[in-house]
Coordinates of C-alpha atoms and ligand atoms in Angstrom, one line a residue:
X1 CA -3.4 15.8 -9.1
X2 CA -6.0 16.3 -6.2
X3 CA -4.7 16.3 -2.5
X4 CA -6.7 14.9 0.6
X5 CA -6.3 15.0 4.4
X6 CA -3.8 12.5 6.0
X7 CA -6.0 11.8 9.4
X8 CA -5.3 14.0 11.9
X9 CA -1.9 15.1 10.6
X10 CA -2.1 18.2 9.1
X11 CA -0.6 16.9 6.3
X12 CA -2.4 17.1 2.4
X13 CA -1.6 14.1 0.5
X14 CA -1.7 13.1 -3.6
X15 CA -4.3 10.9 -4.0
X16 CA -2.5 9.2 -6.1
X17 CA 0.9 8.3 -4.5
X18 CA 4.1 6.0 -4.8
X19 CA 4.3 2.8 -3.6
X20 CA 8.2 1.8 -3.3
X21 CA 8.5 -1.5 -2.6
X22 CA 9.0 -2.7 -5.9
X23 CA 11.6 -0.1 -6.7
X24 CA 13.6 -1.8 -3.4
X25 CA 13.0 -5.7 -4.7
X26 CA 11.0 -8.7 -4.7
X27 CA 9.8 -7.5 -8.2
X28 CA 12.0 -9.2 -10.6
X29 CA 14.7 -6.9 -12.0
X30 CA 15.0 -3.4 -11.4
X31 CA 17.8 -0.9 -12.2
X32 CA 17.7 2.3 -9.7
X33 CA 18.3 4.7 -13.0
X34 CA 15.0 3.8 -14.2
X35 CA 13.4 3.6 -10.8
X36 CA 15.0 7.2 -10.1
X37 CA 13.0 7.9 -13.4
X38 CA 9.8 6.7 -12.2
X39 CA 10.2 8.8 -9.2
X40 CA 10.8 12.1 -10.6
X41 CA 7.9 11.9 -12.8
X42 CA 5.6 10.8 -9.6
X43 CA 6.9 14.3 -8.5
X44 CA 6.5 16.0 -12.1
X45 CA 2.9 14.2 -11.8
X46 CA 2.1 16.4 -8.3
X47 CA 2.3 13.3 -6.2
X48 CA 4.3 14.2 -2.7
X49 CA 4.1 10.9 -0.5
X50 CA 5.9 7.9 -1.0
X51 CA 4.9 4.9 1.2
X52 CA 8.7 2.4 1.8
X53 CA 10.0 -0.2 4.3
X54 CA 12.9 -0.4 5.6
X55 CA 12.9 -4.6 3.9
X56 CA 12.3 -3.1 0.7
X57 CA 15.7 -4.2 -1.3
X58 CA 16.9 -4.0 2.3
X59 CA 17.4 -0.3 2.5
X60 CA 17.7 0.0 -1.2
X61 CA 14.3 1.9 -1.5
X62 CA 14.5 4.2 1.1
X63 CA 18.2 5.3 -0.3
X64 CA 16.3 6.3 -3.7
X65 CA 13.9 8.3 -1.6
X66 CA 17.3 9.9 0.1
X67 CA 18.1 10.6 -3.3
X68 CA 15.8 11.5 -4.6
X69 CA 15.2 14.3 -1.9
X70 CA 18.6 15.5 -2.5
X71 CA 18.0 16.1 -6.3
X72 CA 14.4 17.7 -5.5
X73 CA 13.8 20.9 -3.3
X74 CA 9.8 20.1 -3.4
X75 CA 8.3 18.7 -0.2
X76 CA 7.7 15.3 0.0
X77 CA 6.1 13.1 3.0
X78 CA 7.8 9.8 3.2
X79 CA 6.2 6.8 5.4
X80 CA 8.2 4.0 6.1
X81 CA 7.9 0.9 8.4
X82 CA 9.4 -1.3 11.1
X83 CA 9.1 -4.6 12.4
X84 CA 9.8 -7.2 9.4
X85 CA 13.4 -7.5 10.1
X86 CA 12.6 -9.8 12.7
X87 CA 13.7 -13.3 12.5
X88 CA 11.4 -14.7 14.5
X89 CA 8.8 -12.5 12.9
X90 CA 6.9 -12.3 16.9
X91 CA 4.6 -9.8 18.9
X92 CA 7.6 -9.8 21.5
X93 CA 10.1 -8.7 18.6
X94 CA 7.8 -5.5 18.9
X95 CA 10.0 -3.8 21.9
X96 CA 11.3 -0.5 22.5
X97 CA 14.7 -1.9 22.1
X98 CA 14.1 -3.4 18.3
X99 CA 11.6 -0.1 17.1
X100 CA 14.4 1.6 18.3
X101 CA 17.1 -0.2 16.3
X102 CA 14.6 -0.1 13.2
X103 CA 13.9 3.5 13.5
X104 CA 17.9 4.7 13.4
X105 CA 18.7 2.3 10.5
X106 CA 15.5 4.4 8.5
X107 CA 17.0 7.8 10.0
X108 CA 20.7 6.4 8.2
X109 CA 18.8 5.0 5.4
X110 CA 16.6 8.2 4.1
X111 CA 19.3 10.5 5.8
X112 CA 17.3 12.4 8.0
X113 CA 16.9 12.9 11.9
X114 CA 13.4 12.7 12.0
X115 CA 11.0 10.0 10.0
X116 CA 7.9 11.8 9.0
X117 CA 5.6 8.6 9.5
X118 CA 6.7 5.0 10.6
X119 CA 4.2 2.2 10.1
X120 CA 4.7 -1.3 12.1
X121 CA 5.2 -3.6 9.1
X122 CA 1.8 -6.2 9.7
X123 CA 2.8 -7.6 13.0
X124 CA 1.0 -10.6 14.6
X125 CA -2.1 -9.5 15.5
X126 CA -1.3 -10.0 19.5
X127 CA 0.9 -6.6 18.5
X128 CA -2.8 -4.5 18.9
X129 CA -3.3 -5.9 22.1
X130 CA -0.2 -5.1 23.3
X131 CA -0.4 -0.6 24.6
X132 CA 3.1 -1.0 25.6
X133 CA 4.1 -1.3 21.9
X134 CA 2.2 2.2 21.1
X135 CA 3.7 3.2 24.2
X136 CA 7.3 3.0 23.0
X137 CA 6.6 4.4 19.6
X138 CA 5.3 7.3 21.8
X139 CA 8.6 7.8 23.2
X140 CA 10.4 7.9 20.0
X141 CA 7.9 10.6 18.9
X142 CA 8.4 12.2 22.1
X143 CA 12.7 11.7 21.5
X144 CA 12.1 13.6 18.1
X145 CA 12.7 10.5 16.2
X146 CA 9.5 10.6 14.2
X147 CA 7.2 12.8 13.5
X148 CA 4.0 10.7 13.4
X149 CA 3.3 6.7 13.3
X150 CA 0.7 4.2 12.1
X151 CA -0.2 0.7 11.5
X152 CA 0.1 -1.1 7.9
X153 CA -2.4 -4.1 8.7
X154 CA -3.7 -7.5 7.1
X155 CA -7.1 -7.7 8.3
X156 CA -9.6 -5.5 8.7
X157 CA -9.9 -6.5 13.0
X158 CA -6.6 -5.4 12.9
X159 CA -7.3 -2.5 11.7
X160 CA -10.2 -1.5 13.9
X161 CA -7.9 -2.4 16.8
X162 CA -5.3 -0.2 15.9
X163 CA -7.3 2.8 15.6
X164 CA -8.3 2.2 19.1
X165 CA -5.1 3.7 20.2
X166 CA -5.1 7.4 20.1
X167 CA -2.1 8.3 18.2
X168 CA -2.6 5.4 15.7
X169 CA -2.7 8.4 12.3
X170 CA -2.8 5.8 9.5
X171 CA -3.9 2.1 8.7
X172 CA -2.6 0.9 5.3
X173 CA -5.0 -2.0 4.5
X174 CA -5.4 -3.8 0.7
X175 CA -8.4 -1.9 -0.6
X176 CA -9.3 -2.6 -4.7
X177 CA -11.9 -3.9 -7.1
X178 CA -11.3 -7.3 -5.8
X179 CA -10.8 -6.6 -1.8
X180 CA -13.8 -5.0 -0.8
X181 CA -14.8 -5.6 2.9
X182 CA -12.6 -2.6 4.3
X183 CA -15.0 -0.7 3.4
X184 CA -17.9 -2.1 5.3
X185 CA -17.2 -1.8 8.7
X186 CA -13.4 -0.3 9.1
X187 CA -14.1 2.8 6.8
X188 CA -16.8 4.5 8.9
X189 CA -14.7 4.0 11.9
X190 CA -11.6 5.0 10.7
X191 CA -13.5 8.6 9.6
X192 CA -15.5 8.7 12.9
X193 CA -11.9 8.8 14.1
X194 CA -10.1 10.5 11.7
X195 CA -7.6 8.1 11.0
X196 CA -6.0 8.5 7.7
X197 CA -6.3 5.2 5.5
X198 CA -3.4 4.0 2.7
X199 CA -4.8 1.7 -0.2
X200 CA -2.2 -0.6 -0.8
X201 CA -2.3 -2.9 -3.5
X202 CA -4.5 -1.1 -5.4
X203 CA -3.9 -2.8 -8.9
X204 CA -3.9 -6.1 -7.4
X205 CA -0.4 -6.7 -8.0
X206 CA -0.3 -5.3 -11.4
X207 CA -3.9 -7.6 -12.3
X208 CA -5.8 -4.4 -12.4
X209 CA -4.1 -3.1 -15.0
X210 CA -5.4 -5.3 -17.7
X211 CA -2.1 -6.2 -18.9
X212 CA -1.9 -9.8 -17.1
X213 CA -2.6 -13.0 -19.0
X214 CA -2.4 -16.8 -19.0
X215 CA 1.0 -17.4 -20.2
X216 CA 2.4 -14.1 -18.5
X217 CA 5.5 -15.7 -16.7
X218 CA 7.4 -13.7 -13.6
X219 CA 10.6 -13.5 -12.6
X220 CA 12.4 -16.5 -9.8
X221 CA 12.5 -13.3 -7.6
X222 CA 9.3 -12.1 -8.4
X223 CA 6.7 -12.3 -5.2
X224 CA 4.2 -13.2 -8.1
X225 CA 6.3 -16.0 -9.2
X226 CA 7.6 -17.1 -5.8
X227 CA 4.6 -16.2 -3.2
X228 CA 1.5 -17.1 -5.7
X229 CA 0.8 -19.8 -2.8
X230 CA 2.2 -17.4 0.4
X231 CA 5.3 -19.4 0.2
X232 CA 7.2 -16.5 1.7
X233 CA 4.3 -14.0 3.4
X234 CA 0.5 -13.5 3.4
X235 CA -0.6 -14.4 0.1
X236 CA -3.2 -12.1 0.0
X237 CA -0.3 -9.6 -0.6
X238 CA -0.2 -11.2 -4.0
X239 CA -2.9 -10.8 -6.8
X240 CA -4.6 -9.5 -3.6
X241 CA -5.1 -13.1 -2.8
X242 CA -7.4 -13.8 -6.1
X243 CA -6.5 -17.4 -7.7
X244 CA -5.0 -16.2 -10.9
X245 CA -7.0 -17.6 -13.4
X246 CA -10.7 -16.3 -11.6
X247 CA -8.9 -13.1 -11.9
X248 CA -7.9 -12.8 -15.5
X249 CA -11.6 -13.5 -15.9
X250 CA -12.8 -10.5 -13.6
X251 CA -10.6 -8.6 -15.4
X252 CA -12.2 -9.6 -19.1
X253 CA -15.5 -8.6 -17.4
X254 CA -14.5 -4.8 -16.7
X255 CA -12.3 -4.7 -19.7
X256 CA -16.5 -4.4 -21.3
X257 CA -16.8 -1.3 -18.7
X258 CA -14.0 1.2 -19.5
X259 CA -14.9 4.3 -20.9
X260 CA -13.0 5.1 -24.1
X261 CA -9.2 5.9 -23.8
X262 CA -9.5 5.2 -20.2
X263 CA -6.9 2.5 -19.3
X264 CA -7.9 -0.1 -16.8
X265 CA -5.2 1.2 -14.3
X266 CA -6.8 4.5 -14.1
X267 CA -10.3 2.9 -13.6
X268 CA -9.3 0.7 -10.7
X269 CA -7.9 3.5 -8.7
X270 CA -10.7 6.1 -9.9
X271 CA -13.2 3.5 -8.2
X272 CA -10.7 3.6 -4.8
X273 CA -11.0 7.3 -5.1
X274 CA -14.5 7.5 -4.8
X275 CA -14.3 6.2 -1.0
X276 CA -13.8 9.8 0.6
X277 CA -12.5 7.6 3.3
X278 CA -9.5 6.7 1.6
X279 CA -6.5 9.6 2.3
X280 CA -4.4 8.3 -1.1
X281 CA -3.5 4.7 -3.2
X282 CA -0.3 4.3 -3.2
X283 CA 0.6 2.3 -6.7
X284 CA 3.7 0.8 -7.0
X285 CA 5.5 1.9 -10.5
X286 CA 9.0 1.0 -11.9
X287 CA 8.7 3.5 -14.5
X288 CA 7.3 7.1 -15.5
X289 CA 5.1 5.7 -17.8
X290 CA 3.3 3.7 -15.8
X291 CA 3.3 6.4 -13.0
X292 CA 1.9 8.8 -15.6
X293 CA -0.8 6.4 -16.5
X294 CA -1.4 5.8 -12.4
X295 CA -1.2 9.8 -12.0
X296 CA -4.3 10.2 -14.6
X297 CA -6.7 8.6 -12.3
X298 CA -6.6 11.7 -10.0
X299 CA -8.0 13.8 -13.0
X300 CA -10.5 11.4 -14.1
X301 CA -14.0 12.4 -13.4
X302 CA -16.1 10.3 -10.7
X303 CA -17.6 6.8 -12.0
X304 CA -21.0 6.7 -12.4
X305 CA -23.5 4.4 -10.9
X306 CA -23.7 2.3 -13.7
X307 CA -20.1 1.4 -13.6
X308 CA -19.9 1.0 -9.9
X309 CA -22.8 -1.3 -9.6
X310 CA -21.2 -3.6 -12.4
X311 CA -18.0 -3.5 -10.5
X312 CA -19.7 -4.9 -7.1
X313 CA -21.6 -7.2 -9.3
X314 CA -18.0 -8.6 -10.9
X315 CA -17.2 -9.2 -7.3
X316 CA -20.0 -10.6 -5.7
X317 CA -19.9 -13.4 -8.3
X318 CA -16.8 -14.0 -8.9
X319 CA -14.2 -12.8 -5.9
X320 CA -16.1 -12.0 -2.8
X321 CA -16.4 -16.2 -2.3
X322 CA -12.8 -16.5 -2.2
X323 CA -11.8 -13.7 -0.4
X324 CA -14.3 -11.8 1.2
X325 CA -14.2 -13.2 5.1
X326 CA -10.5 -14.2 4.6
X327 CA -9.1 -10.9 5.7
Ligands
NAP401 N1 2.7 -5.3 4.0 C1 2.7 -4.1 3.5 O1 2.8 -3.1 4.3 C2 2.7 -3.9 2.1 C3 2.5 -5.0 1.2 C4 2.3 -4.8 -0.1 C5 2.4 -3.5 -0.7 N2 2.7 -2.4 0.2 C6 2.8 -1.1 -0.4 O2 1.8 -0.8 -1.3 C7 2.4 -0.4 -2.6 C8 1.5 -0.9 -3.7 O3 1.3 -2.3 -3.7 P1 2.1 -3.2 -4.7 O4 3.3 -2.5 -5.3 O5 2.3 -4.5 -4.0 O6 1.0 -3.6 -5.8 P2 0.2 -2.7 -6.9 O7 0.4 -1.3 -6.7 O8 -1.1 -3.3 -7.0 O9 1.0 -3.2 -8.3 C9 2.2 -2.6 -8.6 C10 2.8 -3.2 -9.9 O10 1.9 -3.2 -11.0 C11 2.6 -2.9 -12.2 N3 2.1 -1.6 -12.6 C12 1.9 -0.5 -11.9 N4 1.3 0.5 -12.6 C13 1.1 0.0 -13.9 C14 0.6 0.5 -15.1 N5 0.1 1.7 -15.1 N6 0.5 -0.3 -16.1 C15 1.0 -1.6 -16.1 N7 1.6 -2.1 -15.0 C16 1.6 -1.4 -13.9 C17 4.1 -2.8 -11.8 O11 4.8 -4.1 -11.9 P3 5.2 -4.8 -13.3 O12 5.5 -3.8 -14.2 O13 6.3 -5.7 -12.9 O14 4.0 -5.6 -13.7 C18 4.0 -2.5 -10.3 O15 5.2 -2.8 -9.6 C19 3.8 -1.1 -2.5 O16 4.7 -0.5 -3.4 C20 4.1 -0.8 -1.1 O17 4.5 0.5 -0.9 C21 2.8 -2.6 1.5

């Protein structure tokens, strides 16, 4: 494992991380002994942040990450976020009095007294133009309550937006081989500030492994099954937004570019990797062989030009039309 600066925190992150929202829900099945499993070897693997929500299974994968601290003495930075209990999901949700009610549930939740990093969950966008809602996550920095906070953002506006404020440490933004534009204009910013940036999504759902195909079939309470349209949120959280069968296709195309023995998982976060902007990718796993097989990527030499170019040329044919000015 290789370790990078979070931002401005002091703080020295795996570059490959956990993502735990699929060890909460909205993945199908998932029994907590084999996503307690998953998380130990993230650990045995060197990785030491673990990005969550307080949504996630509703509470249920932020009580693994309790857990899991309990039965581990190593260090471990743990983000979480606030804001999607709200029902209206609205900028004026975003108060002192609800971050405030968020933040305790996460304190009772991970069993701490002080959150390490607390992300607003991809508010409205009116949220960034809003200083009063920074201002109250000031105060519960200020009350000891967390440590540090950031942003976990659609668009890439949103994004540069956020960063404007000065204790904004971290955007988490969809960044893969099929969601390129962050890295256009948001990237230099963010390191001209020294925000720290969280590539979500990174295997596009799980399409980035290689693993997907036309008759794979997903669970009723599988977001991949159940948002493929954004029934339920924004479907670029899904498949990163890619219509499923143009996918599978760009997927057959760099199939032809792996280097021998290298799975496809490891290549699509090796090419995240090599964007020094990026702090860590934050793959979701259910179990320790797939979080092995994401773990590998950090120990994978850099791509060479060859293989980058033929990447951008995958998407400029076949994604960047679909997605490129969509977020
Ligand atoms: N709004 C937000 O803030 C937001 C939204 C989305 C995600 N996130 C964060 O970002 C993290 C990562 O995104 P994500 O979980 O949506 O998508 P992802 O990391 O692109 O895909 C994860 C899924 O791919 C499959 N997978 C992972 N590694 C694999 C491997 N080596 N081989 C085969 N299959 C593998 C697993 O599902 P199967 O085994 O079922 O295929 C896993 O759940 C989340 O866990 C969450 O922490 C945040």
């Amino acid at each position: 494992m290789q370790y990078r600066a979070l931002g401005r925190t002091g703080w020295q992150v795996s570059e490959v991380s956990f993502g735990a929202w699929a060890i909460g829900g909205a993945w199908g099945d998932v029994r907590d002994d084999e996503s307690m499993d998953a998380l130990h070897r993230a650990l045995d693997c060197g990785v030491n942040f673990i990005d969550t929500a307080d949504v996630y299974g509703d509470g249920r994968s932020e009580r693994l990450l309790a857990r899991l601290k309990r039965e581990r003495s190593e260090p471990i930075v743990i983000a979480t976020k606030a804001g999607r209990r709200l029902s209206p999901h609205t900028a004026d949700g975003y108060n002192a009095r609800n971050l405030t009610g968020f933040v305790e549930d996460s304190l009772r939740n991970l069993a701490t007294d002080c959150l390490d990093l607390v992300q607003l969950h991809c508010p409205p966008t009116d949220v960034y133009y809003r200083p009063e809602v920074f201002g109250a996550l000031d105060d519960l920095a200020a009350a000891g309550k967390i440590r540090y906070y950031g942003v976990s953002v659609e668009r890439v506006e949103e994004a540069l937006k956020a960063i404007e404020f000065p204790n904004v440490q971290t955007v988490q933004i969809i960044y893969n081989c099929f969601r390129q534009r962050p890295a256009e204009l948001f990237f230099p910013e963010a390191r001209r500030r020294g925000a720290g940036i969280l590539a979500r999504v990174p295997l596009a759902s799980g399409m980035l492994t290689g693993k997907l195909t036309r008759d794979s079939k997903f669970a009723a309470d599988d977001h991949r099954n159940f948002n493929l349209h954004g029934q339920a949120f924004d479907v670029g959280e899904t498949f990163s937004g890619v219509d499923y069968p143009v996918a599978l296709e760009a997927v057959e195309e760099m199939r032809r570019l792996l280097p021998a023995g290298v799975p496809m998982a490891a290549l699509a976060l090796r090419w995240i990797l090599m964007e020094d902007a990026i702090s860590c990718a934050i793959p979701g796993g259910k179990r320790p062989s797939q979080v092995a097989e994401n773990c590998a990527a950090a120990d994978l030499p850099p791509l060479d030009e060859k293989t980058m170019a033929a990447i951008r040329a995958i998407y400029d044919a076949k994604i960047h039309p679909l997605v490129h000015q969509r977020w």
